[in-house]
């Protein structure tokens, strides 16, 4: 019990950085990386100070035997090699520093699970930390939503104010989506009506927030997730839960349509654009994807340098420039990583992300199916956005992956 309390406390130090304020910054991303670096330093220092020899032994075992850290070390190595092709060293230093911060975060997550040395307690830790994060996200967003409702009974759907500390409705929408399968699993498996009711309320608020944020791709993905979970509930003969899922969708959609100033702006008008080649967002992504592939073709082995996509893409993008607007990200993590640090760097990243998938398919059970769903949602986010650049998106999936790697390597990395 002492280890569990200690682990939860230190885990919160890292994960609550996503809820810290940006002090009026246009983009809070810089503050979030800074908070995360400080939080990781505090955690490592606390481990060495209070656990001493035990902490040192766990650290040694993780470094020598953890597959996740080994894959991460290769990723770091190829990112470092890419400095040789970098034309913007300061950007490369910043990009490399962010990967170092993610590596140490992963190290600390694995440390927590090894310290507990129990898969069931590990899951409780995973779920507890996910609940803390989503609680903060919902609180910050609904504070603005209810402020508008109490002021003039109007919901300003798609308003950036509803995106909390992320500063972007797309980022928050996918951050929420990744956690929805875990909320569903908790409702399905927790004991106690009160706790189930609280988590069910969180689920309702999460779905309602996604509707309110009006991220089109997240809306369609939410429908697919709900359909999958509905079939899963029927298969498990949990019929009340199967009824609950579409009911939540209807309640959320009704709430948003009733209070929204423009109730048909996205849910009717945009349906025709889902596969339209006239859609500006779709066409913009096609351009920057082709730019990333061209950059990779020109620099296949070591890329253009970590952190250099935003500057190197300009010469490829010059024929599409409108005013002073240039893309900052590739809107595809896989293509951007490949373009920046080469094919070997991409392979190492894919190993970090998807090696546990083989484990999940080998040992399919309810929890593993749910974790697979969360990984799939994050993968879709990675294909159309840039979650690796945002702590609020990448930290929860690293936490999930750390839990899975802990289960895979448990016999090697745990101590008696």
Short mmCIF file of C-alpha atoms in Angstrom, two decimals:
data_model
loop_
_atom_site.label_atom_id
_atom_site.label_comp_id
_atom_site.label_asym_id
_atom_site.label_seq_id
_atom_site.Cartn_x
_atom_site.Cartn_y
_atom_site.Cartn_z
CA UNK A 1 0.00 0.00 0.00
CA UNK A 2 2.88 2.36 0.80
CA UNK A 3 4.42 1.74 -2.61
CA UNK A 4 1.07 2.34 -4.31
CA UNK A 5 0.54 5.70 -2.56
CA UNK A 6 4.14 6.72 -3.27
CA UNK A 7 3.85 5.72 -6.93
CA UNK A 8 0.53 7.52 -7.45
CA UNK A 9 1.96 10.68 -5.87
CA UNK A 10 5.01 10.72 -8.10
CA UNK A 11 2.97 9.79 -11.16
CA UNK A 12 0.70 12.75 -10.57
CA UNK A 13 3.72 15.05 -10.49
CA UNK A 14 4.44 14.11 -14.11
CA UNK A 15 0.97 13.79 -15.54
CA UNK A 16 -0.60 16.90 -14.06
CA UNK A 17 1.85 19.08 -16.01
CA UNK A 18 -0.75 19.06 -18.78
CA UNK A 19 -3.04 21.03 -16.47
CA UNK A 20 -0.55 23.73 -15.59
CA UNK A 21 -1.25 27.26 -16.84
CA UNK A 22 0.48 28.87 -19.80
CA UNK A 23 0.58 32.35 -18.24
CA UNK A 24 -1.06 33.97 -21.25
CA UNK A 25 1.20 32.39 -23.87
CA UNK A 26 -0.28 32.05 -27.36
CA UNK A 27 0.88 28.42 -27.40
CA UNK A 28 1.40 26.73 -24.02
CA UNK A 29 3.53 23.96 -25.50
CA UNK A 30 6.81 25.51 -24.35
CA UNK A 31 5.61 25.75 -20.76
CA UNK A 32 4.34 22.16 -20.83
CA UNK A 33 7.71 20.79 -21.95
CA UNK A 34 9.41 22.92 -19.28
CA UNK A 35 7.03 21.70 -16.55
CA UNK A 36 7.50 18.10 -17.68
CA UNK A 37 11.30 18.38 -17.55
CA UNK A 38 11.16 19.81 -14.00
CA UNK A 39 8.64 17.15 -12.91
CA UNK A 40 10.87 14.35 -14.20
CA UNK A 41 13.87 15.79 -12.37
CA UNK A 42 11.86 15.90 -9.12
CA UNK A 43 10.73 12.29 -9.56
CA UNK A 44 14.22 10.92 -10.25
CA UNK A 45 15.67 12.90 -7.34
CA UNK A 46 12.91 11.68 -5.00
CA UNK A 47 13.44 8.06 -6.07
CA UNK A 48 17.18 8.21 -5.39
CA UNK A 49 16.71 10.11 -2.13
CA UNK A 50 14.00 7.98 -0.54
CA UNK A 51 14.52 4.54 -2.10
CA UNK A 52 18.30 4.67 -2.59
CA UNK A 53 19.68 1.18 -3.25
CA UNK A 54 16.32 -0.16 -4.38
CA UNK A 55 15.92 2.69 -6.86
CA UNK A 56 19.43 2.15 -8.20
CA UNK A 57 18.77 -1.56 -8.70
CA UNK A 58 15.48 -0.89 -10.51
CA UNK A 59 17.13 1.72 -12.73
CA UNK A 60 19.93 -0.70 -13.61
CA UNK A 61 17.47 -3.50 -14.45
CA UNK A 62 15.36 -1.20 -16.60
CA UNK A 63 18.34 0.11 -18.55
CA UNK A 64 19.74 -3.37 -19.12
CA UNK A 65 16.58 -5.40 -19.68
CA UNK A 66 13.60 -3.21 -20.70
CA UNK A 67 12.72 -3.60 -24.39
CA UNK A 68 10.90 -0.26 -24.38
CA UNK A 69 13.97 1.62 -23.17
CA UNK A 70 16.19 -0.25 -25.64
CA UNK A 71 13.93 0.76 -28.54
CA UNK A 72 13.87 4.31 -27.17
CA UNK A 73 17.69 4.38 -27.03
CA UNK A 74 17.84 3.49 -30.71
CA UNK A 75 15.34 6.26 -31.42
CA UNK A 76 17.54 8.71 -29.50
CA UNK A 77 20.64 7.48 -31.32
CA UNK A 78 19.18 8.06 -34.78
CA UNK A 79 17.86 11.46 -33.67
CA UNK A 80 21.39 12.35 -32.53
CA UNK A 81 22.92 11.14 -35.81
CA UNK A 82 20.50 13.38 -37.71
CA UNK A 83 22.36 16.40 -36.29
CA UNK A 84 24.96 15.81 -39.03
CA UNK A 85 22.42 16.84 -41.68
CA UNK A 86 20.77 19.59 -39.63
CA UNK A 87 20.93 23.13 -41.02
CA UNK A 88 19.23 24.56 -37.94
CA UNK A 89 21.10 23.28 -34.89
CA UNK A 90 19.03 25.23 -32.30
CA UNK A 91 15.84 23.58 -33.62
CA UNK A 92 17.56 20.20 -33.49
CA UNK A 93 18.62 20.78 -29.87
CA UNK A 94 15.03 21.65 -28.95
CA UNK A 95 13.63 18.63 -30.79
CA UNK A 96 16.23 16.29 -29.28
CA UNK A 97 15.55 17.71 -25.80
CA UNK A 98 11.86 16.88 -26.17
CA UNK A 99 12.70 13.26 -27.02
CA UNK A 100 15.03 13.11 -23.98
CA UNK A 101 12.15 14.38 -21.80
CA UNK A 102 9.84 11.70 -23.20
CA UNK A 103 12.53 9.06 -22.60
CA UNK A 104 12.89 10.06 -18.93
CA UNK A 105 9.08 10.18 -18.56
CA UNK A 106 8.90 6.64 -19.93
CA UNK A 107 11.72 5.60 -17.61
CA UNK A 108 9.76 6.94 -14.64
CA UNK A 109 6.51 5.27 -15.72
CA UNK A 110 8.29 1.92 -15.98
CA UNK A 111 9.90 2.54 -12.59
CA UNK A 112 6.47 3.01 -10.99
CA UNK A 113 5.16 -0.27 -12.38
CA UNK A 114 8.29 -2.20 -11.36
CA UNK A 115 8.10 -0.69 -7.88
CA UNK A 116 4.54 -1.99 -7.51
CA UNK A 117 5.59 -5.39 -8.93
CA UNK A 118 1.98 -6.40 -9.51
CA UNK A 119 -0.06 -6.31 -12.73
CA UNK A 120 -3.37 -5.64 -10.96
CA UNK A 121 -1.93 -2.77 -8.93
CA UNK A 122 -0.29 -1.56 -12.13
CA UNK A 123 -3.65 -1.42 -13.86
CA UNK A 124 -5.17 0.46 -10.91
CA UNK A 125 -2.32 2.95 -11.14
CA UNK A 126 -2.82 3.31 -14.90
CA UNK A 127 -6.56 3.87 -14.51
CA UNK A 128 -6.15 6.25 -11.55
CA UNK A 129 -3.73 8.48 -13.44
CA UNK A 130 -5.91 8.49 -16.57
CA UNK A 131 -8.88 9.56 -14.42
CA UNK A 132 -6.85 12.38 -12.86
CA UNK A 133 -5.85 13.69 -16.30
CA UNK A 134 -9.32 13.54 -17.81
CA UNK A 135 -10.83 15.09 -14.68
CA UNK A 136 -8.58 18.11 -15.10
CA UNK A 137 -9.29 18.35 -18.83
CA UNK A 138 -13.05 18.18 -18.29
CA UNK A 139 -12.95 20.68 -15.43
CA UNK A 140 -11.06 23.33 -17.41
CA UNK A 141 -13.21 22.92 -20.53
CA UNK A 142 -16.60 22.75 -18.83
CA UNK A 143 -15.74 25.81 -16.76
CA UNK A 144 -15.81 27.78 -20.03
CA UNK A 145 -18.82 25.91 -21.42
CA UNK A 146 -20.97 26.54 -18.34
CA UNK A 147 -19.79 30.14 -18.21
CA UNK A 148 -21.30 30.66 -21.68
CA UNK A 149 -24.46 28.73 -20.82
CA UNK A 150 -25.06 30.70 -17.62
CA UNK A 151 -24.32 34.01 -19.36
CA UNK A 152 -26.59 33.79 -22.42
CA UNK A 153 -27.72 30.13 -22.65
CA UNK A 154 -25.61 29.68 -25.78
CA UNK A 155 -22.99 27.03 -26.53
CA UNK A 156 -20.28 28.36 -28.86
CA UNK A 157 -19.33 25.04 -30.39
CA UNK A 158 -15.83 24.77 -31.78
CA UNK A 159 -14.62 27.71 -29.69
CA UNK A 160 -10.91 27.49 -28.85
CA UNK A 161 -11.76 28.55 -25.27
CA UNK A 162 -13.27 25.09 -24.77
CA UNK A 163 -9.95 23.42 -25.58
CA UNK A 164 -8.52 24.00 -22.09
CA UNK A 165 -4.76 24.25 -21.76
CA UNK A 166 -4.16 22.58 -25.12
CA UNK A 167 -5.07 25.74 -27.08
CA UNK A 168 -6.46 23.62 -29.93
CA UNK A 169 -9.78 21.77 -30.26
CA UNK A 170 -8.22 18.95 -32.33
CA UNK A 171 -5.57 18.24 -29.69
CA UNK A 172 -8.05 18.03 -26.82
CA UNK A 173 -10.56 15.98 -28.84
CA UNK A 174 -8.05 13.22 -29.51
CA UNK A 175 -6.67 13.40 -25.98
CA UNK A 176 -10.19 12.64 -24.75
CA UNK A 177 -10.83 9.97 -27.38
CA UNK A 178 -7.81 7.89 -26.35
CA UNK A 179 -9.15 7.68 -22.79
CA UNK A 180 -12.76 6.79 -23.67
CA UNK A 181 -12.10 3.01 -24.05
CA UNK A 182 -10.53 2.94 -20.56
CA UNK A 183 -13.57 4.74 -19.11
CA UNK A 184 -15.79 2.17 -20.81
CA UNK A 185 -13.74 -0.71 -19.37
CA UNK A 186 -13.98 0.79 -15.89
CA UNK A 187 -17.77 1.12 -16.13
CA UNK A 188 -17.95 -2.47 -17.31
CA UNK A 189 -15.72 -3.99 -14.61
CA UNK A 190 -15.67 -1.82 -11.50
CA UNK A 191 -17.51 -2.92 -8.39
CA UNK A 192 -19.78 -0.50 -6.56
CA UNK A 193 -22.70 1.44 -8.02
CA UNK A 194 -21.43 4.83 -6.84
CA UNK A 195 -18.02 4.47 -8.48
CA UNK A 196 -19.59 3.14 -11.67
CA UNK A 197 -22.00 6.07 -11.72
CA UNK A 198 -19.16 8.57 -11.33
CA UNK A 199 -17.17 7.03 -14.19
CA UNK A 200 -20.35 6.85 -16.33
CA UNK A 201 -20.84 10.58 -15.69
CA UNK A 202 -17.24 11.20 -16.78
CA UNK A 203 -17.97 9.20 -19.94
CA UNK A 204 -21.03 11.34 -20.67
CA UNK A 205 -19.07 14.55 -20.10
CA UNK A 206 -16.26 13.31 -22.36
CA UNK A 207 -18.60 12.51 -25.24
CA UNK A 208 -20.40 15.82 -24.76
CA UNK A 209 -17.10 17.69 -24.86
CA UNK A 210 -16.10 16.03 -28.15
CA UNK A 211 -19.40 17.16 -29.68
CA UNK A 212 -18.85 20.67 -28.29
CA UNK A 213 -15.31 20.92 -29.69
CA UNK A 214 -16.58 20.11 -33.21
CA UNK A 215 -13.48 18.37 -34.48
CA UNK A 216 -14.87 16.63 -37.54
CA UNK A 217 -12.53 13.62 -37.66
CA UNK A 218 -12.95 13.09 -33.89
CA UNK A 219 -16.73 13.11 -34.32
CA UNK A 220 -16.62 10.37 -36.96
CA UNK A 221 -14.11 8.37 -34.96
CA UNK A 222 -16.30 8.65 -31.87
CA UNK A 223 -19.18 7.08 -33.82
CA UNK A 224 -16.92 4.17 -34.85
CA UNK A 225 -15.63 3.71 -31.30
CA UNK A 226 -19.17 3.69 -29.93
CA UNK A 227 -20.24 1.11 -32.52
CA UNK A 228 -17.27 -1.12 -31.65
CA UNK A 229 -17.94 -0.84 -27.90
CA UNK A 230 -21.65 -1.50 -28.53
CA UNK A 231 -20.84 -4.77 -30.35
CA UNK A 232 -18.29 -5.62 -27.64
CA UNK A 233 -20.96 -5.11 -24.93
CA UNK A 234 -23.43 -7.33 -26.75
CA UNK A 235 -20.77 -10.02 -27.15
CA UNK A 236 -20.11 -9.88 -23.39
CA UNK A 237 -23.90 -9.94 -22.76
CA UNK A 238 -23.76 -6.59 -20.95
CA UNK A 239 -27.01 -5.32 -22.40
CA UNK A 240 -27.52 -2.34 -20.10
CA UNK A 241 -24.08 -1.08 -21.05
CA UNK A 242 -24.94 -1.62 -24.74
CA UNK A 243 -28.02 0.59 -24.30
CA UNK A 244 -26.00 3.18 -22.36
CA UNK A 245 -23.55 3.81 -25.24
CA UNK A 246 -25.95 5.06 -27.97
CA UNK A 247 -28.00 6.82 -25.30
CA UNK A 248 -24.96 8.90 -24.34
CA UNK A 249 -24.46 9.85 -28.00
CA UNK A 250 -28.09 10.95 -28.35
CA UNK A 251 -28.07 12.94 -25.11
CA UNK A 252 -24.80 14.68 -26.04
CA UNK A 253 -25.91 15.46 -29.58
CA UNK A 254 -29.27 16.74 -28.34
CA UNK A 255 -27.61 18.94 -25.73
CA UNK A 256 -25.20 20.47 -28.25
CA UNK A 257 -27.86 21.02 -30.94
CA UNK A 258 -30.25 22.61 -28.46
CA UNK A 259 -27.78 25.11 -26.98
CA UNK A 260 -25.48 25.70 -29.95
CA UNK A 261 -25.66 29.08 -31.70
CA UNK A 262 -25.22 27.20 -35.03
CA UNK A 263 -26.67 23.71 -34.41
CA UNK A 264 -26.34 22.57 -38.04
CA UNK A 265 -22.92 24.03 -38.77
CA UNK A 266 -20.96 20.78 -38.50
CA UNK A 267 -23.39 17.93 -38.01
CA UNK A 268 -25.18 18.51 -41.32
CA UNK A 269 -23.21 20.88 -43.53
CA UNK A 270 -19.86 19.13 -43.07
CA UNK A 271 -21.10 15.58 -43.62
CA UNK A 272 -20.91 16.12 -47.35
CA UNK A 273 -17.25 17.11 -47.05
CA UNK A 274 -15.93 14.01 -45.32
CA UNK A 275 -14.43 12.64 -48.54
CA UNK A 276 -14.68 15.77 -50.64
CA UNK A 277 -11.60 16.67 -52.64
CA UNK A 278 -12.69 20.30 -52.36
CA UNK A 279 -12.14 20.29 -48.62
CA UNK A 280 -9.28 22.71 -47.83
CA UNK A 281 -8.00 20.72 -44.85
CA UNK A 282 -7.87 17.53 -46.91
CA UNK A 283 -6.00 19.24 -49.75
CA UNK A 284 -3.56 20.94 -47.37
CA UNK A 285 -2.66 17.61 -45.82
CA UNK A 286 -2.11 16.04 -49.22
CA UNK A 287 0.41 18.75 -50.03
CA UNK A 288 2.40 18.50 -46.80
CA UNK A 289 2.35 14.68 -46.91
CA UNK A 290 3.87 14.79 -50.39
CA UNK A 291 6.46 17.29 -49.12
CA UNK A 292 7.42 14.92 -46.29
CA UNK A 293 7.80 12.02 -48.72
CA UNK A 294 9.95 14.18 -50.99
CA UNK A 295 12.14 15.17 -48.05
CA UNK A 296 12.50 11.51 -47.07
CA UNK A 297 13.39 10.61 -50.65
CA UNK A 298 16.13 13.24 -50.66
CA UNK A 299 17.49 12.28 -47.21
CA UNK A 300 16.50 8.63 -46.58
CA UNK A 301 19.18 7.56 -44.10
CA UNK A 302 19.58 10.36 -41.54
CA UNK A 303 16.82 12.77 -42.57
CA UNK A 304 17.01 16.56 -42.62
CA UNK A 305 17.73 16.76 -38.90
CA UNK A 306 15.55 16.40 -35.83
CA UNK A 307 13.36 19.49 -35.41
CA UNK A 308 14.14 20.74 -38.92
CA UNK A 309 10.92 19.82 -40.75
CA UNK A 310 9.35 23.24 -40.16
CA UNK A 311 12.29 25.08 -41.71
CA UNK A 312 13.34 22.63 -44.42
CA UNK A 313 9.76 22.23 -45.67
CA UNK A 314 9.66 25.88 -46.76
CA UNK A 315 11.77 25.31 -49.87
CA UNK A 316 9.48 22.41 -50.85
CA UNK A 317 6.35 24.39 -49.99
CA UNK A 318 7.31 27.63 -51.76
CA UNK A 319 5.00 27.01 -54.74
CA UNK A 320 2.00 26.71 -52.38
CA UNK A 321 2.75 29.71 -50.13
CA UNK A 322 -0.12 32.05 -49.33
CA UNK A 323 1.15 35.20 -47.69
CA UNK A 324 3.38 34.28 -44.77
CA UNK A 325 1.54 31.09 -43.80
CA UNK A 326 3.75 27.99 -43.75
CA UNK A 327 3.13 24.56 -42.16
CA UNK A 328 4.69 23.97 -38.74
CA UNK A 329 4.13 20.21 -38.64
CA UNK A 330 3.68 17.47 -41.21
CA UNK A 331 0.34 16.47 -39.61
CA UNK A 332 1.61 12.90 -39.68
CA UNK A 333 4.06 11.85 -36.97
CA UNK A 334 5.36 8.90 -38.97
CA UNK A 335 6.17 10.95 -42.06
CA UNK A 336 7.70 13.78 -40.03
CA UNK A 337 9.90 11.43 -38.00
CA UNK A 338 11.04 9.68 -41.20
CA UNK A 339 11.76 13.01 -42.91
CA UNK A 340 13.68 14.36 -39.91
CA UNK A 341 15.74 11.37 -38.76
CA UNK A 342 15.46 8.83 -41.59
CA UNK A 343 13.99 5.39 -42.09
CA UNK A 344 15.93 3.76 -39.24
CA UNK A 345 14.65 6.38 -36.83
CA UNK A 346 11.11 5.66 -38.04
CA UNK A 347 11.62 1.91 -37.52
CA UNK A 348 12.79 2.47 -33.94
CA UNK A 349 9.74 4.67 -33.27
CA UNK A 350 7.41 2.03 -34.72
CA UNK A 351 9.02 -0.58 -32.45
CA UNK A 352 8.35 1.58 -29.38
CA UNK A 353 4.74 2.07 -30.36
CA UNK A 354 3.73 -1.30 -31.77
CA UNK A 355 5.88 -4.07 -30.33
CA UNK A 356 3.31 -4.56 -27.50
CA UNK A 357 0.56 -5.06 -30.09
CA UNK A 358 1.91 -8.58 -30.78
CA UNK A 359 1.66 -9.30 -27.05
CA UNK A 360 -1.93 -8.02 -26.97
CA UNK A 361 -2.99 -10.20 -29.89
CA UNK A 362 -1.36 -13.26 -28.30
CA UNK A 363 -3.24 -12.76 -25.04
CA UNK A 364 -6.57 -11.32 -26.08
CA UNK A 365 -8.88 -10.55 -23.18
CA UNK A 366 -11.25 -7.70 -22.40
CA UNK A 367 -8.57 -5.36 -21.04
CA UNK A 368 -6.13 -6.06 -23.87
CA UNK A 369 -8.81 -5.40 -26.49
CA UNK A 370 -9.56 -2.06 -24.83
CA UNK A 371 -5.87 -1.13 -24.73
CA UNK A 372 -5.57 -2.10 -28.40
CA UNK A 373 -8.43 0.27 -29.15
CA UNK A 374 -6.68 3.14 -27.35
CA UNK A 375 -3.47 2.46 -29.28
CA UNK A 376 -5.47 2.37 -32.54
CA UNK A 377 -7.06 5.75 -31.73
CA UNK A 378 -3.66 7.25 -31.01
CA UNK A 379 -2.36 5.79 -34.28
CA UNK A 380 -5.13 7.52 -36.22
CA UNK A 381 -4.26 10.74 -34.42
CA UNK A 382 -0.62 10.22 -35.43
CA UNK A 383 -1.64 9.77 -39.07
CA UNK A 384 -3.48 13.10 -39.32
CA UNK A 385 -2.04 15.26 -36.50
CA UNK A 386 1.15 15.59 -34.45
CA UNK A 387 0.58 14.06 -30.98
CA UNK A 388 4.28 13.37 -30.37
CA UNK A 389 4.82 17.14 -30.19
CA UNK A 390 2.17 17.60 -27.47
CA UNK A 391 2.67 16.24 -23.92
CA UNK A 392 -1.09 16.12 -23.36
CA UNK A 393 -1.40 13.58 -26.20
CA UNK A 394 1.81 11.58 -25.98
CA UNK A 395 2.07 11.09 -22.19
CA UNK A 396 -1.10 8.98 -21.73
CA UNK A 397 -0.15 6.63 -24.58
CA UNK A 398 3.39 6.30 -23.19
CA UNK A 399 1.82 5.41 -19.84
CA UNK A 400 -0.30 2.71 -21.50
CA UNK A 401 2.72 1.39 -23.40
CA UNK A 402 4.86 1.38 -20.25
CA UNK A 403 2.21 -0.73 -18.51
CA UNK A 404 2.24 -3.22 -21.41
CA UNK A 405 6.04 -3.39 -21.57
CA UNK A 406 6.07 -3.95 -17.81
CA UNK A 407 3.82 -6.99 -18.29
CA UNK A 408 5.96 -8.24 -21.18
CA UNK A 409 9.29 -7.89 -19.32
CA UNK A 410 7.99 -8.43 -15.77
CA UNK A 411 10.13 -11.48 -15.00
CA UNK A 412 13.31 -9.72 -16.18
CA UNK A 413 12.93 -6.25 -14.69
CA UNK A 414 11.20 -6.82 -11.35
CA UNK A 415 13.11 -7.45 -8.14
CA UNK A 416 12.09 -9.60 -5.21
#
